[in-house]
XYZ file of C-alpha atoms in Angstrom:
387
model
C -3.621 -21.449 101.927
C -4.300 -21.826 98.192
C -4.666 -25.593 97.806
C -4.662 -25.841 94.025
C -2.911 -24.166 91.147
C -4.877 -21.436 89.356
C -5.496 -21.745 85.626
C -6.143 -18.141 84.616
C -5.886 -14.503 85.649
C -8.876 -13.076 87.489
C -9.143 -9.335 88.175
C -11.990 -9.784 90.689
C -11.944 -6.929 93.185
C -10.422 -4.541 90.623
C -12.461 -2.058 88.597
C -11.425 -0.773 85.177
C -11.101 3.023 85.266
C -11.184 5.664 82.514
C -8.218 5.380 80.120
C -5.615 8.012 79.318
C -3.782 8.300 75.993
C -0.575 10.055 74.991
C 0.720 9.499 71.488
C 0.711 5.761 70.842
C 0.588 4.870 74.552
C -2.629 4.134 76.430
C -2.819 3.502 80.171
C -5.926 1.912 81.693
C -6.056 2.242 85.505
C -7.238 -0.541 87.784
C -8.968 0.587 90.963
C -9.587 -1.279 94.213
C -12.569 -0.545 96.428
C -10.901 -2.499 99.263
C -7.077 -2.482 99.183
C -5.020 -5.381 100.508
C -3.611 -3.984 103.757
C -1.550 -6.903 105.106
C 0.744 -7.188 102.068
C 2.810 -4.250 100.879
C 5.358 -3.806 98.086
C 8.145 -1.296 97.712
C 10.975 -1.005 95.178
C 14.651 -1.592 95.776
C 16.874 0.127 93.216
C 20.119 -1.522 92.180
C 21.344 1.303 89.953
C 22.761 0.773 86.466
C 23.880 -2.821 86.970
C 23.882 -6.204 85.343
C 22.286 -8.700 87.702
C 23.711 -12.205 87.999
C 21.402 -14.617 89.823
C 22.333 -18.020 91.192
C 19.179 -19.934 90.236
C 19.751 -23.392 91.705
C 23.483 -23.750 92.336
C 24.058 -25.266 88.878
C 22.653 -22.629 86.517
C 22.744 -18.843 86.484
C 20.639 -16.027 85.064
C 22.158 -12.757 83.856
C 20.169 -9.675 82.824
C 19.865 -5.934 83.219
C 18.216 -5.677 86.657
C 17.648 -2.029 87.622
C 15.322 -2.742 90.530
C 13.640 -5.388 92.632
C 10.553 -5.625 94.827
C 10.433 -6.194 98.554
C 7.193 -7.704 99.893
C 6.215 -7.203 103.537
C 3.313 -9.062 105.070
C 1.801 -9.639 108.502
C 0.719 -12.970 109.921
C -2.313 -11.635 111.769
C -3.783 -9.624 108.890
C -2.935 -6.287 110.496
C -2.053 -3.389 108.156
C 1.560 -3.327 106.952
C 3.562 -0.251 105.962
C 6.095 -0.059 103.136
C 9.683 0.604 104.146
C 10.309 3.178 101.414
C 12.961 3.326 98.715
C 16.728 3.575 99.043
C 19.221 3.982 96.191
C 22.339 1.916 96.693
C 25.100 0.326 94.631
C 26.021 -2.185 97.318
C 29.006 -0.237 98.736
C 26.859 2.394 100.445
C 24.349 0.017 102.004
C 23.302 1.218 105.436
C 24.402 4.810 104.821
C 22.502 7.899 103.740
C 24.848 8.681 100.870
C 24.641 6.931 97.497
C 27.756 6.856 95.322
C 27.372 8.185 91.770
C 27.009 5.611 89.015
C 30.046 5.771 86.760
C 29.812 2.528 84.841
C 27.753 -0.631 84.512
C 28.341 -2.838 87.530
C 27.637 -6.455 88.301
C 25.161 -7.086 91.101
C 25.006 -10.638 92.421
C 21.756 -12.054 93.771
C 21.018 -15.264 95.604
C 17.852 -16.705 94.095
C 15.081 -14.952 92.204
C 13.014 -14.808 95.379
C 14.819 -14.724 98.727
C 13.523 -14.212 102.249
C 15.371 -11.356 103.959
C 13.499 -11.336 107.242
C 10.686 -13.225 108.900
C 7.996 -11.225 107.084
C 9.966 -9.773 104.175
C 10.748 -11.275 100.762
C 12.917 -9.775 98.015
C 12.198 -10.832 94.418
C 13.099 -9.545 90.966
C 9.986 -8.421 89.050
C 9.539 -9.990 85.593
C 12.920 -11.721 85.827
C 11.179 -14.367 87.904
C 8.862 -14.999 84.931
C 11.564 -14.658 82.265
C 13.763 -17.187 84.023
C 10.836 -19.597 83.940
C 10.470 -19.062 80.186
C 14.211 -19.473 79.561
C 14.238 -22.655 81.649
C 11.451 -24.164 79.515
C 12.698 -27.724 78.785
C 16.191 -26.372 79.468
C 17.706 -29.822 79.918
C 17.175 -30.733 76.280
C 16.274 -34.213 74.958
C 15.124 -36.702 77.568
C 15.866 -39.623 75.217
C 18.960 -39.712 72.997
C 17.467 -40.092 69.534
C 19.936 -40.313 66.659
C 19.042 -36.844 65.337
C 20.339 -35.032 68.414
C 23.983 -34.071 68.760
C 26.162 -34.848 71.759
C 25.926 -31.203 72.774
C 22.143 -31.534 73.131
C 22.633 -34.399 75.571
C 25.513 -32.899 77.549
C 24.492 -29.247 77.698
C 20.830 -29.051 76.741
C 19.773 -25.509 75.818
C 22.597 -23.844 77.753
C 23.185 -21.003 77.244
C 19.716 -19.633 76.440
C 19.192 -15.933 75.692
C 16.270 -13.653 74.820
C 16.075 -9.958 73.988
C 13.969 -7.367 75.804
C 13.871 -3.568 75.961
C 13.901 -1.420 79.067
C 10.952 0.982 79.240
C 13.201 4.010 78.705
C 13.911 2.651 75.194
C 10.210 2.420 74.248
C 9.436 5.638 72.306
C 6.824 7.818 73.977
C 6.582 5.840 77.215
C 8.605 8.269 79.343
C 6.488 11.265 78.281
C 3.274 9.309 78.791
C 4.156 8.226 82.335
C 5.145 11.798 83.168
C 1.762 13.291 82.177
C -0.617 10.470 83.145
C -2.637 11.137 86.288
C -2.914 8.609 89.101
C -6.518 8.011 90.155
C -7.687 7.775 93.778
C -7.725 4.120 94.749
C -5.566 3.089 91.780
C -3.785 -0.187 92.483
C -2.638 -1.086 89.003
C -2.589 -0.348 85.298
C -2.680 -2.072 81.945
C -0.253 -0.519 79.490
C -1.018 -0.497 75.758
C 1.216 0.526 72.870
C -0.635 1.038 69.568
C -3.564 -0.538 71.460
C -1.637 -3.792 71.857
C -1.373 -4.898 75.475
C 2.270 -4.460 76.464
C 2.059 -5.384 80.137
C 0.014 -5.333 83.319
C 0.881 -4.215 86.835
C -1.305 -4.820 89.903
C -0.225 -4.068 93.474
C -1.955 -4.517 96.839
C -2.389 -0.887 97.933
C -2.771 2.557 96.281
C 0.266 3.841 98.195
C 2.322 1.031 96.659
C 1.210 2.005 93.165
C 2.181 5.650 93.661
C 5.693 4.518 94.571
C 5.942 1.888 91.830
C 4.340 3.882 88.984
C 7.711 5.362 87.852
C 9.278 1.887 87.767
C 7.197 1.106 84.656
C 9.957 2.993 82.857
C 12.551 0.535 84.208
C 10.565 -2.604 83.453
C 11.253 -4.894 80.505
C 9.124 -4.967 77.345
C 9.157 -7.308 74.384
C 10.459 -6.700 70.898
C 6.916 -6.491 69.527
C 6.078 -3.640 71.914
C 9.207 -1.727 70.898
C 8.377 -2.098 67.187
C 4.796 -0.951 67.705
C 6.012 2.102 69.606
C 8.380 3.004 66.770
C 5.821 2.626 63.982
C 2.465 3.485 65.543
C 0.463 6.667 65.067
C -1.287 8.362 68.003
C -4.127 6.238 69.330
C -7.677 7.543 69.458
C -9.066 8.639 72.793
C -12.231 6.988 74.023
C -14.754 9.690 74.822
C -18.127 9.232 76.467
C -21.103 10.077 74.235
C -24.302 10.817 76.120
C -27.769 11.096 74.626
C -28.731 14.589 75.780
C -32.364 13.971 74.876
C -32.565 11.394 77.689
C -30.884 13.609 80.293
C -33.241 15.970 82.099
C -32.105 15.833 85.733
C -28.785 15.419 87.592
C -29.874 11.875 88.428
C -30.289 11.133 84.707
C -26.817 12.494 84.069
C -25.265 10.362 86.804
C -27.031 7.277 85.457
C -25.834 7.976 81.910
C -22.243 8.435 83.080
C -22.430 5.219 85.090
C -23.680 3.299 82.033
C -20.851 4.697 79.909
C -18.287 3.597 82.485
C -19.809 0.136 82.676
C -19.847 -0.190 78.884
C -16.228 0.923 78.654
C -15.151 -1.527 81.365
C -17.000 -4.405 79.672
C -15.442 -3.563 76.290
C -11.969 -3.256 77.773
C -12.030 -6.432 79.856
C -13.672 -8.548 77.158
C -11.932 -7.176 74.043
C -8.805 -5.114 74.703
C -7.569 -7.260 77.604
C -9.200 -10.458 76.352
C -5.905 -11.952 75.187
C -4.536 -11.753 78.733
C -7.628 -12.455 80.814
C -9.198 -15.083 78.569
C -6.137 -17.313 78.175
C -5.095 -20.400 80.132
C -1.739 -20.630 81.858
C 0.397 -23.162 83.658
C 1.310 -21.897 87.140
C 4.252 -22.751 89.371
C 4.350 -21.727 93.020
C 7.642 -20.044 93.896
C 7.204 -18.959 97.508
C 4.713 -18.731 100.355
C 4.293 -15.442 102.202
C 2.012 -16.145 105.147
C -1.503 -16.408 103.706
C -0.166 -15.349 100.291
C 1.606 -17.345 97.575
C 3.976 -16.067 94.884
C 3.414 -17.781 91.510
C 4.892 -17.489 88.042
C 3.044 -18.586 84.933
C 3.580 -19.558 81.298
C 1.046 -19.507 78.427
C -0.040 -22.379 76.208
C 2.103 -20.993 73.336
C -0.704 -20.987 70.800
C 0.560 -19.242 67.692
C -0.852 -16.049 66.134
C -2.512 -14.965 69.392
C -1.339 -12.965 72.401
C 0.974 -14.835 74.760
C 1.988 -13.376 78.120
C 4.296 -14.646 80.833
C 4.350 -13.192 84.303
C 4.117 -13.587 88.039
C 1.416 -12.963 90.617
C 0.666 -13.097 94.321
C -2.639 -14.672 95.386
C -4.143 -14.878 98.841
C -5.577 -18.055 100.353
C -8.921 -17.509 98.598
C -7.325 -16.908 95.175
C -7.761 -13.120 95.238
C -5.167 -11.281 93.175
C -2.855 -9.052 95.224
C 0.030 -8.579 92.770
C 0.483 -9.129 89.027
C 3.174 -8.320 86.502
C 3.225 -9.547 82.899
C 5.494 -9.552 79.841
C 4.184 -9.963 76.297
C 6.131 -12.411 74.157
C 6.958 -11.661 70.545
C 5.830 -14.023 67.789
C 9.371 -15.406 67.520
C 9.419 -16.140 71.256
C 6.026 -17.809 70.987
C 7.325 -19.988 68.132
C 10.294 -21.073 70.238
C 8.068 -21.912 73.188
C 5.615 -23.779 70.944
C 8.427 -25.754 69.323
C 10.044 -26.757 72.621
C 6.689 -27.717 74.145
C 5.838 -29.832 71.086
C 9.191 -31.632 71.223
C 8.890 -32.287 74.953
C 5.337 -33.627 74.533
C 6.706 -36.275 72.119
C 9.812 -37.110 74.209
C 11.913 -35.145 71.695
C 11.256 -37.755 68.981
C 11.594 -35.805 65.693
C 9.338 -38.026 63.547
C 6.501 -38.110 66.094
C 6.808 -34.370 66.729
C 6.691 -33.632 63.002
C 3.602 -35.812 62.616
C 1.894 -34.041 65.545
C 2.640 -30.677 63.927
C 1.517 -31.866 60.480
C 4.911 -31.318 58.818
C 7.826 -33.439 57.600
C 10.921 -34.205 59.671
C 12.948 -32.004 57.309
C 10.605 -29.088 57.940
C 10.882 -29.719 61.679
C 14.669 -29.631 61.400
C 14.414 -26.289 59.616
C 12.171 -24.941 62.382
C 14.702 -26.056 64.975
C 17.421 -24.315 62.942
C 15.461 -21.067 62.504
C 14.543 -21.016 66.204
C 18.249 -20.830 67.058
C 18.561 -24.413 68.302
C 20.313 -25.814 65.240
C 23.451 -26.706 67.207
C 21.425 -29.375 69.002
C 21.031 -31.388 65.780
C 23.577 -33.768 64.297
C 25.415 -31.960 61.499
C 24.423 -34.302 58.662
C 20.737 -34.022 59.605
C 20.995 -30.230 59.475
C 22.721 -30.376 56.093
C 20.204 -32.859 54.660
C 17.262 -30.734 55.799
C 18.745 -27.605 54.251
C 19.488 -29.446 50.998
C 15.975 -30.853 50.655
């Protein structure tokens, strides 16, 4: 088993393939030379429904949840096969006929990740990570300083809400996914909009990716990604440029092509995906699946840089089997940075302001603009706004 928490995302075992571009959307495939055969993923569609999840018996999570993942694994390392996909609204479970969707339904789930059989786990992709972000210091102040209102003590940050867009609402994404080709051995992809990394998907096996590729249209994307898709121009295609003066034989041509692929992969992993792969994260283990572990992670919330949340499955040696990420907007990063700064100073406003290099009035304004103004005592809010 993995004995320690990881600190970053490592794509070891995955090779960056040639990119494809359509309009403002770029898809970079990730290829595996040796697929993971004893862990398999397949989708479970919930239809057009609002999912309500009982998180811990005391708090709930509600969101648009069009699909979930079911993970199957074997204890002896033998190959595992995916069960396939079934469309169901809950009333037709166990039958071959799915009722038509007439309106938005509520679908109730027990836990974000729930074991359904001895070697099968159902979890909600991305919602596992989003719930972790929404629960960030959810309980509110740990010490009742005079600046915090009674509501902050009694209710904390409840309710907490964030906005995201389903992939079908991201302009150009549906057409891009329809025309993009799936490479042999492809086990994942990094999706860019206006050459900004929108999200990553890695799965254990190429057969899993072929099934899950269309679900990129049902996944959630941040506000920043939606804005870039609306305003961006078509991105430039990366084309290989070979020095024909150095190519005289087929072997020379193969060597030149190999160098171009290696240069592209190095540029992509170090520059285009650097904000995801070069960052540090705090990981929390959610579930154990035999020799695998399901984790979710949060960034350090450094401002003015890329910040991604997500979830992953690692084997006992730390090898990545599954990954899914969500890029936070700058406003979401500010909220995470503010909450982390307050928690680091035991929610003491003066100490937090000093750590951030601002005045207590400016801190109060930041709390107000972040949407947490109701946590402050009214006269402190009014004094900050007046000054």
